[in-house]
Amino acid sequence: MSGETHKIFVCTSCRHKGTDCRPGFELISNLRDALQKALPLTGPEFEVSGIACMAGCSRPCTVAYRASEKATYLFGDIDPDTDIDDLVAFAQQYRDLEDGWCNSGERPGKLAHTALARIPAAMIVTELNKAGVS
């Protein structure tokens, strides 16, 4: 998978309940710093960016991992101060998984029980291989 970009999206709309605090901005900064410090273990393939909303409002802050031909993950209840190590460890794990698929017990720390969704990789059917699918 060398050279392929893995994307980590962080919700910037999520708010701590009852406050105006939006932890996503702090999480983006902390995660970028941590991934940079973890080089070369994490590899240079990660792009971290904010996204307006991932519909995890009741479980702030939400983070998604996505790459071509891999399952996509959405995690909730992420704390920008205490969960960075788990996010970096999962980045390493996710990068090394051929299809991105892993069970909850295989994910590091808090990520073992805060997944909101695991979305299978899209199957793109072309004219050439339609006959084999039908």
mmCIF file with all atom_site columns, C-alpha atoms in Angstrom:
data_model
loop_
_atom_site.group_PDB
_atom_site.id
_atom_site.type_symbol
_atom_site.label_atom_id
_atom_site.label_alt_id
_atom_site.label_comp_id
_atom_site.label_asym_id
_atom_site.label_entity_id
_atom_site.label_seq_id
_atom_site.pdbx_PDB_ins_code
_atom_site.Cartn_x
_atom_site.Cartn_y
_atom_site.Cartn_z
_atom_site.occupancy
_atom_site.B_iso_or_equiv
_atom_site.pdbx_formal_charge
_atom_site.auth_seq_id
_atom_site.auth_comp_id
_atom_site.auth_asym_id
_atom_site.auth_atom_id
_atom_site.pdbx_PDB_model_num
ATOM 1   C CA . MET A 1 1   ? 0.000   0.000   0.000   1.00 0.00 ? 1   MET A CA 1
ATOM 2   C CA . SER A 1 2   ? 3.039   2.224   -0.046  1.00 0.00 ? 2   SER A CA 1
ATOM 3   C CA . GLY A 1 3   ? 2.368   5.617   -1.558  1.00 0.00 ? 3   GLY A CA 1
ATOM 4   C CA . GLU A 1 4   ? -1.425  5.347   -1.290  1.00 0.00 ? 4   GLU A CA 1
ATOM 5   C CA . THR A 1 5   ? -3.050  8.003   0.850   1.00 0.00 ? 5   THR A CA 1
ATOM 6   C CA . HIS A 1 6   ? -5.044  6.932   3.861   1.00 0.00 ? 6   HIS A CA 1
ATOM 7   C CA . LYS A 1 7   ? -7.485  9.567   5.044   1.00 0.00 ? 7   LYS A CA 1
ATOM 8   C CA . ILE A 1 8   ? -8.466  10.338  8.612   1.00 0.00 ? 8   ILE A CA 1
ATOM 9   C CA . PHE A 1 9   ? -11.466 12.630  8.930   1.00 0.00 ? 9   PHE A CA 1
ATOM 10  C CA . VAL A 1 10  ? -12.256 14.435  12.175  1.00 0.00 ? 10  VAL A CA 1
ATOM 11  C CA . CYS A 1 11  ? -15.630 16.055  12.818  1.00 0.00 ? 11  CYS A CA 1
ATOM 12  C CA . THR A 1 12  ? -15.316 19.774  13.454  1.00 0.00 ? 12  THR A CA 1
ATOM 13  C CA . SER A 1 13  ? -19.014 20.261  14.293  1.00 0.00 ? 13  SER A CA 1
ATOM 14  C CA . CYS A 1 14  ? -19.202 17.939  17.316  1.00 0.00 ? 14  CYS A CA 1
ATOM 15  C CA . ARG A 1 15  ? -19.584 19.768  20.622  1.00 0.00 ? 15  ARG A CA 1
ATOM 16  C CA . HIS A 1 16  ? -19.130 18.603  24.168  1.00 0.00 ? 16  HIS A CA 1
ATOM 17  C CA . LYS A 1 17  ? -22.626 18.317  25.629  1.00 0.00 ? 17  LYS A CA 1
ATOM 18  C CA . GLY A 1 18  ? -23.852 21.563  27.113  1.00 0.00 ? 18  GLY A CA 1
ATOM 19  C CA . THR A 1 19  ? -20.913 23.661  25.846  1.00 0.00 ? 19  THR A CA 1
ATOM 20  C CA . ASP A 1 20  ? -19.725 25.477  22.754  1.00 0.00 ? 20  ASP A CA 1
ATOM 21  C CA . CYS A 1 21  ? -16.418 23.559  22.854  1.00 0.00 ? 21  CYS A CA 1
ATOM 22  C CA . ARG A 1 22  ? -15.664 21.819  19.561  1.00 0.00 ? 22  ARG A CA 1
ATOM 23  C CA . PRO A 1 23  ? -12.920 19.280  20.320  1.00 0.00 ? 23  PRO A CA 1
ATOM 24  C CA . GLY A 1 24  ? -12.377 18.356  16.666  1.00 0.00 ? 24  GLY A CA 1
ATOM 25  C CA . PHE A 1 25  ? -10.040 21.259  15.994  1.00 0.00 ? 25  PHE A CA 1
ATOM 26  C CA . GLU A 1 26  ? -7.786  20.298  18.907  1.00 0.00 ? 26  GLU A CA 1
ATOM 27  C CA . LEU A 1 27  ? -7.957  16.644  17.859  1.00 0.00 ? 27  LEU A CA 1
ATOM 28  C CA . ILE A 1 28  ? -6.815  17.439  14.314  1.00 0.00 ? 28  ILE A CA 1
ATOM 29  C CA . SER A 1 29  ? -3.791  19.315  15.614  1.00 0.00 ? 29  SER A CA 1
ATOM 30  C CA . ASN A 1 30  ? -2.906  16.656  18.203  1.00 0.00 ? 30  ASN A CA 1
ATOM 31  C CA . LEU A 1 31  ? -3.326  13.813  15.722  1.00 0.00 ? 31  LEU A CA 1
ATOM 32  C CA . ARG A 1 32  ? -1.216  15.456  13.021  1.00 0.00 ? 32  ARG A CA 1
ATOM 33  C CA . ASP A 1 33  ? 1.568   16.061  15.565  1.00 0.00 ? 33  ASP A CA 1
ATOM 34  C CA . ALA A 1 34  ? 1.390   12.507  16.891  1.00 0.00 ? 34  ALA A CA 1
ATOM 35  C CA . LEU A 1 35  ? 1.446   10.937  13.408  1.00 0.00 ? 35  LEU A CA 1
ATOM 36  C CA . GLN A 1 36  ? 4.466   13.061  12.495  1.00 0.00 ? 36  GLN A CA 1
ATOM 37  C CA . LYS A 1 37  ? 6.287   11.970  15.671  1.00 0.00 ? 37  LYS A CA 1
ATOM 38  C CA . ALA A 1 38  ? 5.420   8.320   14.941  1.00 0.00 ? 38  ALA A CA 1
ATOM 39  C CA . LEU A 1 39  ? 7.204   8.369   11.571  1.00 0.00 ? 39  LEU A CA 1
ATOM 40  C CA . PRO A 1 40  ? 8.437   6.060   10.109  1.00 0.00 ? 40  PRO A CA 1
ATOM 41  C CA . LEU A 1 41  ? 6.202   3.584   11.975  1.00 0.00 ? 41  LEU A CA 1
ATOM 42  C CA . THR A 1 42  ? 3.005   5.147   10.641  1.00 0.00 ? 42  THR A CA 1
ATOM 43  C CA . GLY A 1 43  ? 4.436   5.920   7.227   1.00 0.00 ? 43  GLY A CA 1
ATOM 44  C CA . PRO A 1 44  ? 3.805   9.107   5.290   1.00 0.00 ? 44  PRO A CA 1
ATOM 45  C CA . GLU A 1 45  ? 0.514   7.878   3.816   1.00 0.00 ? 45  GLU A CA 1
ATOM 46  C CA . PHE A 1 46  ? -1.850  9.672   6.214   1.00 0.00 ? 46  PHE A CA 1
ATOM 47  C CA . GLU A 1 47  ? -3.826  12.806  5.493   1.00 0.00 ? 47  GLU A CA 1
ATOM 48  C CA . VAL A 1 48  ? -5.760  14.274  8.428   1.00 0.00 ? 48  VAL A CA 1
ATOM 49  C CA . SER A 1 49  ? -8.541  16.744  7.722   1.00 0.00 ? 49  SER A CA 1
ATOM 50  C CA . GLY A 1 50  ? -11.655 18.185  9.289   1.00 0.00 ? 50  GLY A CA 1
ATOM 51  C CA . ILE A 1 51  ? -15.130 17.591  8.005   1.00 0.00 ? 51  ILE A CA 1
ATOM 52  C CA . ALA A 1 52  ? -18.271 19.517  8.933   1.00 0.00 ? 52  ALA A CA 1
ATOM 53  C CA . CYS A 1 53  ? -20.391 16.619  10.208  1.00 0.00 ? 53  CYS A CA 1
ATOM 54  C CA . MET A 1 54  ? -20.406 12.822  10.255  1.00 0.00 ? 54  MET A CA 1
ATOM 55  C CA . ALA A 1 55  ? -23.730 12.481  12.136  1.00 0.00 ? 55  ALA A CA 1
ATOM 56  C CA . GLY A 1 56  ? -22.131 11.277  15.361  1.00 0.00 ? 56  GLY A CA 1
ATOM 57  C CA . CYS A 1 57  ? -23.424 14.275  17.320  1.00 0.00 ? 57  CYS A CA 1
ATOM 58  C CA . SER A 1 58  ? -24.484 12.229  20.343  1.00 0.00 ? 58  SER A CA 1
ATOM 59  C CA . ARG A 1 59  ? -20.983 10.680  20.576  1.00 0.00 ? 59  ARG A CA 1
ATOM 60  C CA . PRO A 1 60  ? -18.507 13.575  20.083  1.00 0.00 ? 60  PRO A CA 1
ATOM 61  C CA . CYS A 1 61  ? -15.872 13.674  18.838  1.00 0.00 ? 61  CYS A CA 1
ATOM 62  C CA . THR A 1 62  ? -16.079 11.406  15.769  1.00 0.00 ? 62  THR A CA 1
ATOM 63  C CA . VAL A 1 63  ? -13.165 10.193  13.649  1.00 0.00 ? 63  VAL A CA 1
ATOM 64  C CA . ALA A 1 64  ? -13.229 8.184   10.406  1.00 0.00 ? 64  ALA A CA 1
ATOM 65  C CA . TYR A 1 65  ? -10.494 6.172   8.664   1.00 0.00 ? 65  TYR A CA 1
ATOM 66  C CA . ARG A 1 66  ? -10.798 5.639   4.909   1.00 0.00 ? 66  ARG A CA 1
ATOM 67  C CA . ALA A 1 67  ? -8.664  4.298   2.061   1.00 0.00 ? 67  ALA A CA 1
ATOM 68  C CA . SER A 1 68  ? -9.311  2.910   -1.408  1.00 0.00 ? 68  SER A CA 1
ATOM 69  C CA . GLU A 1 69  ? -10.381 -0.725  -1.463  1.00 0.00 ? 69  GLU A CA 1
ATOM 70  C CA . LYS A 1 70  ? -10.577 -0.877  2.345   1.00 0.00 ? 70  LYS A CA 1
ATOM 71  C CA . ALA A 1 71  ? -13.350 -0.907  4.904   1.00 0.00 ? 71  ALA A CA 1
ATOM 72  C CA . THR A 1 72  ? -14.105 2.529   6.352   1.00 0.00 ? 72  THR A CA 1
ATOM 73  C CA . TYR A 1 73  ? -14.406 3.007   10.122  1.00 0.00 ? 73  TYR A CA 1
ATOM 74  C CA . LEU A 1 74  ? -16.251 5.641   12.131  1.00 0.00 ? 74  LEU A CA 1
ATOM 75  C CA . PHE A 1 75  ? -15.400 5.998   15.818  1.00 0.00 ? 75  PHE A CA 1
ATOM 76  C CA . GLY A 1 76  ? -17.167 8.126   18.438  1.00 0.00 ? 76  GLY A CA 1
ATOM 77  C CA . ASP A 1 77  ? -16.477 9.405   21.951  1.00 0.00 ? 77  ASP A CA 1
ATOM 78  C CA . ILE A 1 78  ? -12.904 10.341  21.039  1.00 0.00 ? 78  ILE A CA 1
ATOM 79  C CA . ASP A 1 79  ? -11.048 12.648  23.431  1.00 0.00 ? 79  ASP A CA 1
ATOM 80  C CA . PRO A 1 80  ? -8.342  14.866  21.865  1.00 0.00 ? 80  PRO A CA 1
ATOM 81  C CA . ASP A 1 81  ? -6.142  14.562  24.957  1.00 0.00 ? 81  ASP A CA 1
ATOM 82  C CA . THR A 1 82  ? -6.393  10.919  26.012  1.00 0.00 ? 82  THR A CA 1
ATOM 83  C CA . ASP A 1 83  ? -7.093  8.933   22.827  1.00 0.00 ? 83  ASP A CA 1
ATOM 84  C CA . ILE A 1 84  ? -4.266  10.041  20.524  1.00 0.00 ? 84  ILE A CA 1
ATOM 85  C CA . ASP A 1 85  ? -2.109  6.956   21.164  1.00 0.00 ? 85  ASP A CA 1
ATOM 86  C CA . ASP A 1 86  ? -5.016  4.653   20.255  1.00 0.00 ? 86  ASP A CA 1
ATOM 87  C CA . LEU A 1 87  ? -5.708  6.655   17.077  1.00 0.00 ? 87  LEU A CA 1
ATOM 88  C CA . VAL A 1 88  ? -2.051  6.454   16.004  1.00 0.00 ? 88  VAL A CA 1
ATOM 89  C CA . ALA A 1 89  ? -1.874  2.723   16.806  1.00 0.00 ? 89  ALA A CA 1
ATOM 90  C CA . PHE A 1 90  ? -4.996  2.130   14.726  1.00 0.00 ? 90  PHE A CA 1
ATOM 91  C CA . ALA A 1 91  ? -3.512  4.185   11.875  1.00 0.00 ? 91  ALA A CA 1
ATOM 92  C CA . GLN A 1 92  ? -0.541  1.807   11.818  1.00 0.00 ? 92  GLN A CA 1
ATOM 93  C CA . GLN A 1 93  ? -2.820  -1.221  11.986  1.00 0.00 ? 93  GLN A CA 1
ATOM 94  C CA . TYR A 1 94  ? -5.215  0.092   9.345   1.00 0.00 ? 94  TYR A CA 1
ATOM 95  C CA . ARG A 1 95  ? -2.382  0.901   6.948   1.00 0.00 ? 95  ARG A CA 1
ATOM 96  C CA . ASP A 1 96  ? -1.105  -2.687  7.207   1.00 0.00 ? 96  ASP A CA 1
ATOM 97  C CA . LEU A 1 97  ? -4.498  -4.382  6.734   1.00 0.00 ? 97  LEU A CA 1
ATOM 98  C CA . GLU A 1 98  ? -4.938  -5.309  3.074   1.00 0.00 ? 98  GLU A CA 1
ATOM 99  C CA . ASP A 1 99  ? -8.723  -4.833  3.109   1.00 0.00 ? 99  ASP A CA 1
ATOM 100 C CA . GLY A 1 100 ? -8.947  -2.689  6.257   1.00 0.00 ? 100 GLY A CA 1
ATOM 101 C CA . TRP A 1 101 ? -11.068 -5.333  7.977   1.00 0.00 ? 101 TRP A CA 1
ATOM 102 C CA . CYS A 1 102 ? -10.527 -6.106  11.668  1.00 0.00 ? 102 CYS A CA 1
ATOM 103 C CA . ASN A 1 103 ? -12.722 -7.162  14.564  1.00 0.00 ? 103 ASN A CA 1
ATOM 104 C CA . SER A 1 104 ? -13.326 -5.037  17.640  1.00 0.00 ? 104 SER A CA 1
ATOM 105 C CA . GLY A 1 105 ? -11.010 -7.158  19.798  1.00 0.00 ? 105 GLY A CA 1
ATOM 106 C CA . GLU A 1 106 ? -8.146  -6.474  17.396  1.00 0.00 ? 106 GLU A CA 1
ATOM 107 C CA . ARG A 1 107 ? -8.427  -2.684  17.608  1.00 0.00 ? 107 ARG A CA 1
ATOM 108 C CA . PRO A 1 108 ? -6.255  -0.800  20.109  1.00 0.00 ? 108 PRO A CA 1
ATOM 109 C CA . GLY A 1 109 ? -7.490  0.529   23.455  1.00 0.00 ? 109 GLY A CA 1
ATOM 110 C CA . LYS A 1 110 ? -10.685 2.527   23.451  1.00 0.00 ? 110 LYS A CA 1
ATOM 111 C CA . LEU A 1 111 ? -11.260 1.921   19.720  1.00 0.00 ? 111 LEU A CA 1
ATOM 112 C CA . ALA A 1 112 ? -12.208 -1.674  20.543  1.00 0.00 ? 112 ALA A CA 1
ATOM 113 C CA . HIS A 1 113 ? -15.567 -0.450  21.838  1.00 0.00 ? 113 HIS A CA 1
ATOM 114 C CA . THR A 1 114 ? -16.260 2.985   20.305  1.00 0.00 ? 114 THR A CA 1
ATOM 115 C CA . ALA A 1 115 ? -16.886 2.053   16.673  1.00 0.00 ? 115 ALA A CA 1
ATOM 116 C CA . LEU A 1 116 ? -20.081 3.609   15.342  1.00 0.00 ? 116 LEU A CA 1
ATOM 117 C CA . ALA A 1 117 ? -19.784 1.983   11.918  1.00 0.00 ? 117 ALA A CA 1
ATOM 118 C CA . ARG A 1 118 ? -17.631 -0.251  9.756   1.00 0.00 ? 118 ARG A CA 1
ATOM 119 C CA . ILE A 1 119 ? -18.493 0.194   6.103   1.00 0.00 ? 119 ILE A CA 1
ATOM 120 C CA . PRO A 1 120 ? -17.237 -2.431  3.642   1.00 0.00 ? 120 PRO A CA 1
ATOM 121 C CA . ALA A 1 121 ? -15.141 -1.291  0.707   1.00 0.00 ? 121 ALA A CA 1
ATOM 122 C CA . ALA A 1 122 ? -17.183 -0.499  -2.371  1.00 0.00 ? 122 ALA A CA 1
ATOM 123 C CA . MET A 1 123 ? -17.219 -3.134  -5.056  1.00 0.00 ? 123 MET A CA 1
ATOM 124 C CA . ILE A 1 124 ? -16.877 -1.436  -8.404  1.00 0.00 ? 124 ILE A CA 1
ATOM 125 C CA . VAL A 1 125 ? -18.301 -3.545  -11.170 1.00 0.00 ? 125 VAL A CA 1
ATOM 126 C CA . THR A 1 126 ? -17.024 -2.787  -14.646 1.00 0.00 ? 126 THR A CA 1
ATOM 127 C CA . GLU A 1 127 ? -18.399 -3.944  -17.969 1.00 0.00 ? 127 GLU A CA 1
ATOM 128 C CA . LEU A 1 128 ? -15.467 -6.365  -18.219 1.00 0.00 ? 128 LEU A CA 1
ATOM 129 C CA . ASN A 1 129 ? -16.318 -8.250  -15.021 1.00 0.00 ? 129 ASN A CA 1
ATOM 130 C CA . LYS A 1 130 ? -20.156 -7.906  -14.967 1.00 0.00 ? 130 LYS A CA 1
ATOM 131 C CA . ALA A 1 131 ? -20.554 -11.361 -16.430 1.00 0.00 ? 131 ALA A CA 1
ATOM 132 C CA . GLY A 1 132 ? -18.644 -12.882 -13.504 1.00 0.00 ? 132 GLY A CA 1
ATOM 133 C CA . VAL A 1 133 ? -20.853 -11.132 -10.937 1.00 0.00 ? 133 VAL A CA 1
ATOM 134 C CA . SER A 1 134 ? -24.264 -11.987 -12.382 1.00 0.00 ? 134 SER A CA 1
#
